[in-house]
Coordinates of C-alpha atoms in Angstrom, one line a residue:
M221 CA -5.2 14.7 14.1
S222 CA -8.4 12.2 13.2
T223 CA -7.5 9.2 11.7
T224 CA -10.6 8.5 9.8
A225 CA -10.8 7.8 6.0
R226 CA -11.3 10.6 3.4
R227 CA -13.0 8.0 1.2
T228 CA -15.6 5.2 1.7
P229 CA -13.7 2.0 1.1
A230 CA -15.9 -1.1 -0.1
D231 CA -17.6 -3.0 2.0
H232 CA -14.5 -5.5 2.8
G233 CA -12.6 -2.4 3.8
W234 CA -10.0 -3.0 1.2
F235 CA -9.5 -0.7 -1.6
T236 CA -7.1 0.2 -4.5
S237 CA -6.2 3.4 -6.6
S238 CA -8.7 4.4 -9.1
R239 CA -5.8 4.1 -11.5
S240 CA -5.3 0.1 -10.9
N241 CA -6.0 -2.1 -13.3
N242 CA -9.5 -3.5 -12.5
G243 CA -8.2 -4.8 -9.4
N244 CA -6.4 -7.9 -10.4
Q245 CA -2.6 -6.6 -9.3
C246 CA -2.5 -3.7 -7.4
V247 CA -1.3 -2.5 -4.0
E248 CA -4.5 -2.8 -1.4
V249 CA -4.6 -0.7 1.5
R250 CA -7.6 -0.5 4.3
F251 CA -8.4 1.9 7.2
V252 CA -9.2 -0.1 10.3
E253 CA -9.7 2.0 13.5
S254 CA -6.2 4.1 14.0
T255 CA -4.1 2.2 11.6
V256 CA -3.7 1.5 7.7
Q257 CA -2.8 -2.0 6.4
I258 CA -1.0 -2.8 3.1
R259 CA -1.1 -6.1 1.0
D260 CA -0.4 -7.2 -2.5
S261 CA -3.6 -8.3 -4.3
K262 CA -1.1 -10.9 -6.2
F263 CA -0.4 -13.0 -3.5
R264 CA -3.6 -14.8 -2.8
R265 CA -4.0 -15.4 -6.6
N266 CA -0.6 -17.6 -6.6
P267 CA -1.2 -21.2 -6.2
M268 CA 2.3 -21.5 -4.9
N269 CA 1.1 -19.2 -1.5
A270 CA -1.8 -21.6 -0.6
G271 CA -1.4 -22.0 3.1
S272 CA 0.6 -19.5 3.4
E273 CA 0.3 -16.4 5.6
E274 CA -0.4 -13.6 3.7
P275 CA 1.9 -10.8 4.3
I276 CA 0.2 -7.3 5.8
I277 CA 2.1 -4.3 6.4
T278 CA 0.5 -2.5 9.4
V279 CA 1.4 0.9 10.4
D280 CA -0.5 3.4 12.7
A281 CA -2.4 6.8 10.6
A282 CA 0.4 9.2 11.5
L283 CA 3.1 7.1 10.1
W284 CA 0.9 6.6 6.7
T285 CA 0.7 10.3 6.4
T286 CA 4.1 10.9 6.7
F287 CA 5.1 8.2 4.5
L288 CA 2.9 9.6 1.9
R289 CA 4.3 12.7 2.2
C290 CA 7.8 11.4 1.8
L291 CA 6.6 9.2 -1.1
L292 CA 5.1 12.6 -3.0
S293 CA 8.2 14.2 -2.6
S294 CA 10.9 11.7 -3.5
R295 CA 12.0 11.4 0.2
R296 CA 12.7 8.1 1.6
H297 CA 10.7 7.5 4.8
P298 CA 12.7 6.0 7.6
S299 CA 10.5 2.9 8.8
L300 CA 8.0 2.2 5.7
V301 CA 10.8 1.8 3.1
A302 CA 9.8 1.9 -0.5
H303 CA 12.8 0.8 -2.8
T304 CA 12.2 1.2 -6.4
S305 CA 14.5 -0.7 -8.6
P306 CA 15.8 0.6 -12.3
D307 CA 13.1 -1.5 -13.7
G308 CA 10.3 0.1 -11.7
T309 CA 9.5 -2.6 -9.4
T310 CA 9.3 -1.9 -5.8
T311 CA 9.7 -3.3 -2.8
L312 CA 7.6 -2.1 0.3
R313 CA 9.2 -2.7 4.0
H314 CA 8.1 -2.4 7.3
D315 CA 10.2 -4.2 9.8
N316 CA 10.6 -7.7 8.6
T317 CA 7.3 -7.7 6.0
L318 CA 8.1 -7.2 2.6
L319 CA 5.9 -6.5 0.0
H320 CA 6.6 -6.9 -3.7
F321 CA 4.9 -4.7 -6.8
T322 CA 5.3 -4.4 -10.3
A323 CA 6.1 -1.2 -11.8
E324 CA 2.5 -1.0 -13.1
E325 CA 1.0 -1.5 -9.5
W326 CA 3.4 0.8 -7.7
Q327 CA 3.0 3.6 -10.9
A328 CA -1.0 3.1 -9.9
F329 CA -0.5 3.4 -6.4
T330 CA 1.4 6.6 -6.8
A331 CA -0.7 8.0 -9.0
G332 CA -3.6 7.7 -6.5
A333 CA -1.3 9.0 -3.7
R334 CA -0.7 12.1 -5.7
A335 CA -4.9 12.2 -6.1
N336 CA -5.2 11.9 -2.4
E337 CA -7.1 8.5 -2.6
F338 CA -4.9 7.2 0.3
A339 CA -5.2 9.9 2.9
C340 CA -6.2 9.8 6.4
V341 CA -7.5 13.1 7.7

């Protein structure tokens, strides 16, 4: 299986769903060789995080592909776990790294996943 991104992300590599609200708050993804990185765009804008290391989840492309399939079929992935609360907020966990997304951010991400915007081929 090839791990080349299907779409061409911006020059910096990070991209969001086309359904995101102009990039201010969103799930950001980038493909780096045979890995996929995920981060929360809100982290850098929060003054409370100044000087803190930004949490970034890094997984291999095969795990990412399996995660997307699980997400779209409403199944839970065993190692990249998305837990959505009744209010729609979602925590994405891999190993000891946690990312927290608002309901709107996660909805935009899942809509982008349904549209195949985050697929690796």
